[in-house]
GROMACS .gro file of C-alpha atoms in nm:
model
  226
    1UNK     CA    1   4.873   9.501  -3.860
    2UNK     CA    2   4.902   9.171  -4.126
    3UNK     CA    3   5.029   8.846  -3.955
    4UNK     CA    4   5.399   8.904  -4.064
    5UNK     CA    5   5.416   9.210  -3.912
    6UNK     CA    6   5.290   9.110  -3.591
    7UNK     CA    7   5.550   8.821  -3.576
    8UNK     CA    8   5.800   9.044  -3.624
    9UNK     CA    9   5.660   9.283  -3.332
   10UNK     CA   10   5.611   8.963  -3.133
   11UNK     CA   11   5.981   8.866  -3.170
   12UNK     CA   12   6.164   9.221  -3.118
   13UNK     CA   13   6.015   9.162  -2.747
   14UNK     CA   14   6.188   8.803  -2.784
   15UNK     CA   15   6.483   8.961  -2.920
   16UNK     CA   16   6.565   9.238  -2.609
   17UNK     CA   17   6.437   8.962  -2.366
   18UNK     CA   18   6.762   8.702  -2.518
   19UNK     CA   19   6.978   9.060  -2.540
   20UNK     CA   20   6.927   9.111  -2.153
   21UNK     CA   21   6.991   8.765  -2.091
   22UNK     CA   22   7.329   8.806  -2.291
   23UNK     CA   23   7.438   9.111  -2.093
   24UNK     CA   24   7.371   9.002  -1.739
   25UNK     CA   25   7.540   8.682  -1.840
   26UNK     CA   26   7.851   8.865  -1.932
   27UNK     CA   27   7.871   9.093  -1.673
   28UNK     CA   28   7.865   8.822  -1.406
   29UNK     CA   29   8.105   8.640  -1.606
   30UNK     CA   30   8.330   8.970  -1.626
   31UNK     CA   31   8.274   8.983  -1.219
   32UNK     CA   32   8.359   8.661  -1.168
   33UNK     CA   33   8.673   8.614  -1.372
   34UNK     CA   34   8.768   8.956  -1.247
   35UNK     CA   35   8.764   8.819  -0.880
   36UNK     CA   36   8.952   8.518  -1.004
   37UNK     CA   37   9.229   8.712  -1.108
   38UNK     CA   38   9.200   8.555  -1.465
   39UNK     CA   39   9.279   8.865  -1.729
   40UNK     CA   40   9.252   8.625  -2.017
   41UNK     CA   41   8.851   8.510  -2.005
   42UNK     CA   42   8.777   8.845  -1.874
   43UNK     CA   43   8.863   9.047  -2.157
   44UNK     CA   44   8.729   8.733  -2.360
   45UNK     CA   45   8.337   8.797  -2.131
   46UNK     CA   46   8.380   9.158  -2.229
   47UNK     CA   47   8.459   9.126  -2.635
   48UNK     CA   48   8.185   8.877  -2.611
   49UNK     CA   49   7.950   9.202  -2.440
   50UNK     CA   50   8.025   9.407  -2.712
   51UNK     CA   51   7.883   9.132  -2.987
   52UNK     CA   52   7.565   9.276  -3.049
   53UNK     CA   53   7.662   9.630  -3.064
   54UNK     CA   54   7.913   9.537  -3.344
   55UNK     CA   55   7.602   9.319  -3.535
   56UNK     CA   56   7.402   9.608  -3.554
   57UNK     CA   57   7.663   9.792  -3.687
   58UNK     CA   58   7.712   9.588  -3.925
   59UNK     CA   59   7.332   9.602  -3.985
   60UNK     CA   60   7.350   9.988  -4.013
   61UNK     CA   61   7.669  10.009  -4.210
   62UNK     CA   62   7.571   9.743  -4.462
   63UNK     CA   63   7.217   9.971  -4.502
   64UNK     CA   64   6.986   9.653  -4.412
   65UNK     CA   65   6.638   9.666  -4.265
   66UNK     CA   66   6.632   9.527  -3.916
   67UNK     CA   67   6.484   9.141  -3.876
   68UNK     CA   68   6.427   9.086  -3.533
   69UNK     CA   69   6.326   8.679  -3.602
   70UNK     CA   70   6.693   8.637  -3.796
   71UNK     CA   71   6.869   8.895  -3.524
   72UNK     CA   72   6.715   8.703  -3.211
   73UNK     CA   73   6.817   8.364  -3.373
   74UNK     CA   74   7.151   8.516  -3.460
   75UNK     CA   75   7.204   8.634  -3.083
   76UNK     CA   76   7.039   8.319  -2.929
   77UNK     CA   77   7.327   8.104  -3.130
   78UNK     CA   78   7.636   8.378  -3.005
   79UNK     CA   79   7.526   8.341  -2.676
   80UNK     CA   80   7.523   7.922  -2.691
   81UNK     CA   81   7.830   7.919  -2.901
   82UNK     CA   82   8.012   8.189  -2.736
   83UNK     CA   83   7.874   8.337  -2.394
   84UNK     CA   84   7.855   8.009  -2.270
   85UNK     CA   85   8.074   7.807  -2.446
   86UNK     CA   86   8.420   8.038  -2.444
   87UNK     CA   87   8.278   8.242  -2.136
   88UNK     CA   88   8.149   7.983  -1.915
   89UNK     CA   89   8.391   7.719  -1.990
   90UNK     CA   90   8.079   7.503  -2.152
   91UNK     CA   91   8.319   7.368  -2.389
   92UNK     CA   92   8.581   7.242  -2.125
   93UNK     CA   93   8.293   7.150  -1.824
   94UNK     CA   94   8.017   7.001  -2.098
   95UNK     CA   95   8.083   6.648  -2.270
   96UNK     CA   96   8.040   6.690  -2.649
   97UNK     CA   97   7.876   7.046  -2.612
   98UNK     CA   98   8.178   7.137  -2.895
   99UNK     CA   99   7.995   6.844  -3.068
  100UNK     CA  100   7.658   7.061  -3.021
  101UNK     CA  101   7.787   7.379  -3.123
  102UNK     CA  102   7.930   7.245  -3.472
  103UNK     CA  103   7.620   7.047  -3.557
  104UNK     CA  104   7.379   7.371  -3.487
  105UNK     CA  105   7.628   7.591  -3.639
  106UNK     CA  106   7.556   7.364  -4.000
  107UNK     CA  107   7.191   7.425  -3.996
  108UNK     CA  108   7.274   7.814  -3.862
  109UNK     CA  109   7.493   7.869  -4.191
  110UNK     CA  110   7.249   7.675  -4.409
  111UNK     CA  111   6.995   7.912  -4.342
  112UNK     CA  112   7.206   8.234  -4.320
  113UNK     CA  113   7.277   8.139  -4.676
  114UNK     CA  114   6.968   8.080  -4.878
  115UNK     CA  115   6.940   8.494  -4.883
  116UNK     CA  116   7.292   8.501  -5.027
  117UNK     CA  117   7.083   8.264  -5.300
  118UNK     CA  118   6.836   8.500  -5.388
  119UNK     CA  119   7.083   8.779  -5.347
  120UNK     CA  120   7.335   8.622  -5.624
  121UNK     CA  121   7.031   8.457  -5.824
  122UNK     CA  122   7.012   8.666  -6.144
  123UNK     CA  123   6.614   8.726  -6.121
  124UNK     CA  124   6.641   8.773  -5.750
  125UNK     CA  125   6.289   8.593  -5.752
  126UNK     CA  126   6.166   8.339  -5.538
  127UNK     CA  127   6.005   8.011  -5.733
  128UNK     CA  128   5.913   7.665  -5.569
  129UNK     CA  129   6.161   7.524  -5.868
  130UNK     CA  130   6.473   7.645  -5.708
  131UNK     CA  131   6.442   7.382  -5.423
  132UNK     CA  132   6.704   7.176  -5.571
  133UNK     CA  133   6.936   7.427  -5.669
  134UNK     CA  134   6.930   7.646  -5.293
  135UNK     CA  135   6.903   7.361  -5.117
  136UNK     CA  136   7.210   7.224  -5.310
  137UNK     CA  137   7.382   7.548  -5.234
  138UNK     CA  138   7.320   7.575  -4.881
  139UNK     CA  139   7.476   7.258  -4.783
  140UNK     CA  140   7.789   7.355  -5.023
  141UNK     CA  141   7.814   7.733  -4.821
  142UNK     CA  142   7.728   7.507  -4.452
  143UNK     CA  143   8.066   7.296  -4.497
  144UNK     CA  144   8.270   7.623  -4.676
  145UNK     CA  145   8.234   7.765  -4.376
  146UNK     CA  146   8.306   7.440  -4.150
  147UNK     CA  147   8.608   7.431  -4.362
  148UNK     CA  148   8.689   7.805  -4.314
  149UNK     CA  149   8.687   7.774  -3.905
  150UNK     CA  150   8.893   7.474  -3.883
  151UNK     CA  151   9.176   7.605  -4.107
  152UNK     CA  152   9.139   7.923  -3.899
  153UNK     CA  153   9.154   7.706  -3.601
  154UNK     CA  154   9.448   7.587  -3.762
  155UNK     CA  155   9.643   7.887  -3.845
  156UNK     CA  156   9.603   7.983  -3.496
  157UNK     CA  157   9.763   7.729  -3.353
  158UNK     CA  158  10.063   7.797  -3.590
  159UNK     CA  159  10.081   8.148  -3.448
  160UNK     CA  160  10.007   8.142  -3.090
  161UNK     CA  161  10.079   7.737  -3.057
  162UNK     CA  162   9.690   7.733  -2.868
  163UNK     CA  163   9.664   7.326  -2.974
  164UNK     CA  164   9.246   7.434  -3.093
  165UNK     CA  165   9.189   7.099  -3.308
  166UNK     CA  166   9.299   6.875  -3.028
  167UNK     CA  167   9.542   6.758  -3.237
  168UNK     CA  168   9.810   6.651  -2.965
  169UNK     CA  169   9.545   6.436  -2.789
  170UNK     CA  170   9.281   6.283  -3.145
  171UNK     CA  171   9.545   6.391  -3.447
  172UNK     CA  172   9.301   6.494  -3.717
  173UNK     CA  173   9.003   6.325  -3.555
  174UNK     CA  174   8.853   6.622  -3.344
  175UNK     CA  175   8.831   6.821  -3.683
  176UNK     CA  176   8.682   6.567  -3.902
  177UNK     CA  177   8.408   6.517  -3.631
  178UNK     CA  178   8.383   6.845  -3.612
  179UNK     CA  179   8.317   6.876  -4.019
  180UNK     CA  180   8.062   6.575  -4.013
  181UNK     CA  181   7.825   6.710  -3.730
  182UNK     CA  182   7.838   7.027  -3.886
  183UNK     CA  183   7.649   6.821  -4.220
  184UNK     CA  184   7.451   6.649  -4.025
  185UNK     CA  185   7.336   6.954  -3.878
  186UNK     CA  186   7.314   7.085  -4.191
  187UNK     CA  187   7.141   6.786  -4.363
  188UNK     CA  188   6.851   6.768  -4.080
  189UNK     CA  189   6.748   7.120  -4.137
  190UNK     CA  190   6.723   7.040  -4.487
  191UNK     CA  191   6.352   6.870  -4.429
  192UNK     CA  192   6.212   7.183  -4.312
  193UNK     CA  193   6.390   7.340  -4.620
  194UNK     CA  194   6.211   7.125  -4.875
  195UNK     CA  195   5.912   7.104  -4.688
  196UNK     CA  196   5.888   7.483  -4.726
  197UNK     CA  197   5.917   7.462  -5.107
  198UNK     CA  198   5.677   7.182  -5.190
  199UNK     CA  199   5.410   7.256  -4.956
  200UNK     CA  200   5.464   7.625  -4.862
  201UNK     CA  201   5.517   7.478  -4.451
  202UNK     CA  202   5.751   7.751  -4.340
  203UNK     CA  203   5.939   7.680  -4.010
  204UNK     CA  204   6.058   7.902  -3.740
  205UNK     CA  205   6.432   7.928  -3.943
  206UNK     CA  206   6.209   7.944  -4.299
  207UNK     CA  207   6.043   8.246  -4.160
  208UNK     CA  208   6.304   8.421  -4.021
  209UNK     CA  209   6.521   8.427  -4.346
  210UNK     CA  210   6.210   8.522  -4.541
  211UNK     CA  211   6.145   8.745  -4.293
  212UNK     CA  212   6.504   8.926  -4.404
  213UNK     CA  213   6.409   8.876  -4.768
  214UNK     CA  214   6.115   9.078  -4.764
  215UNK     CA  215   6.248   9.360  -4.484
  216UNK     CA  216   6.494   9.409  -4.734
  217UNK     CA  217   6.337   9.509  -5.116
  218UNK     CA  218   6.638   9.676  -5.229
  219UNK     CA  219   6.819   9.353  -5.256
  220UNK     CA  220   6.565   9.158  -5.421
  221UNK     CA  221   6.413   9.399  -5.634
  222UNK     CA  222   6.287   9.204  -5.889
  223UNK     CA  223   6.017   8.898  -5.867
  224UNK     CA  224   5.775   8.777  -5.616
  225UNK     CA  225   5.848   8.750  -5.235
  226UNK     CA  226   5.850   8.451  -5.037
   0.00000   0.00000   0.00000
């Protein structure tokens, strides 16, 4: 077994280990809201238990091959974001965890979307010149989809009148915060980024999307592998 294939063993034990994690959480969350009485953030604990079984349909139905370092780190950021944070209340009980959630969620996206790169790239090859150009649009695709959630966040709030921005209590100011810690998220996981590409460092995030790239040959057929 080579040393990328022993990683990956190495983090499918990581990945069940954050999965059972996620499930006990939920079910004592479903417990305890149950006993409170509160029908709202119960159903909310158990959509959030069904998560992973709807990721790996999406896995199966989409035809990918299985990366347990981009699943566990996909899992490990549902259960921050929201296990804790809509389950537990973290976002209510927690100063500035929201603040937390948006800034990880930048470098999350950046990541999620240098495969789209490769995947749209013509050659669908990997080259140390394209550092510019992914890096370029990664941060572009990490504030698309900071933009996305808050106008979701926003239609919301026109439908169910569920005040999400804050906007009664800050006016726009919870959403442009919201925006910039999701760049600056975004613009500190650039280093490991370029550091990848000039001096072949890869990080944990680096390998786990390369990890995807080459678990999946179909999709990048043609050219050299990262």
């Amino acid at each position: 077994m080579d040393r990328l294939s022993q990683r990956e063993a190495r983090f499918a034990g990581i990945y069940r280990a954050i999965l059972a994690a996620y499930w006990l959480t939920c079910a004592g969350l479903m417990a305890f809201w149950l006993a409170r009485g509160d029908w709202y953030q119960f159903f909310q604990s158990a959509a959030n238990a069904c998560m992973p079984g709807l990721f790996l349909l999406v896995w199966r139905a989409l035809r990918l091959g299985r990366t347990y370092q981009l699943e566990a780190v996909i899992l490990a950021f549902t259960f921050l974001a929201y296990t804790l944070g809509v389950g537990a209340c973290w976002y209510h009980l927690i100063p500035h965890y929201d603040k937390l959630m948006h800034c990880l969620s930048g470098a999350f996206t950046m990541y999620l979307a240098l495969p789209c790169f490769y995947w749209l790239k013509a050659e669908k090859s990997f080259k140390p010149t394209d550092c510019a150009l992914a890096a370029a649009f990664c941060l572009c695709a990490a504030l698309a989809v900071a933009g996305l959630w808050e106008i979701a966040e926003f239609f919301i709030n026109q439908v169910t009148g569920i005040d999400l921005q804050n906007v009664a209590a800050t006016g726009v100011g919870d959403t442009m915060t919201d925006m910039i810690v999701c760049l600056l998220g975004a613009l500190v996981m650039l280093f490991p980024m370029l550091a990848y590409y000039r001096r072949g460092r890869a990080g944990f995030l680096m390998e786990a999307v390369f990890s995807f790239i080459r678990n999946n040959p179909g999709l990048y057929a043609a050219g050299p592998r990262p």
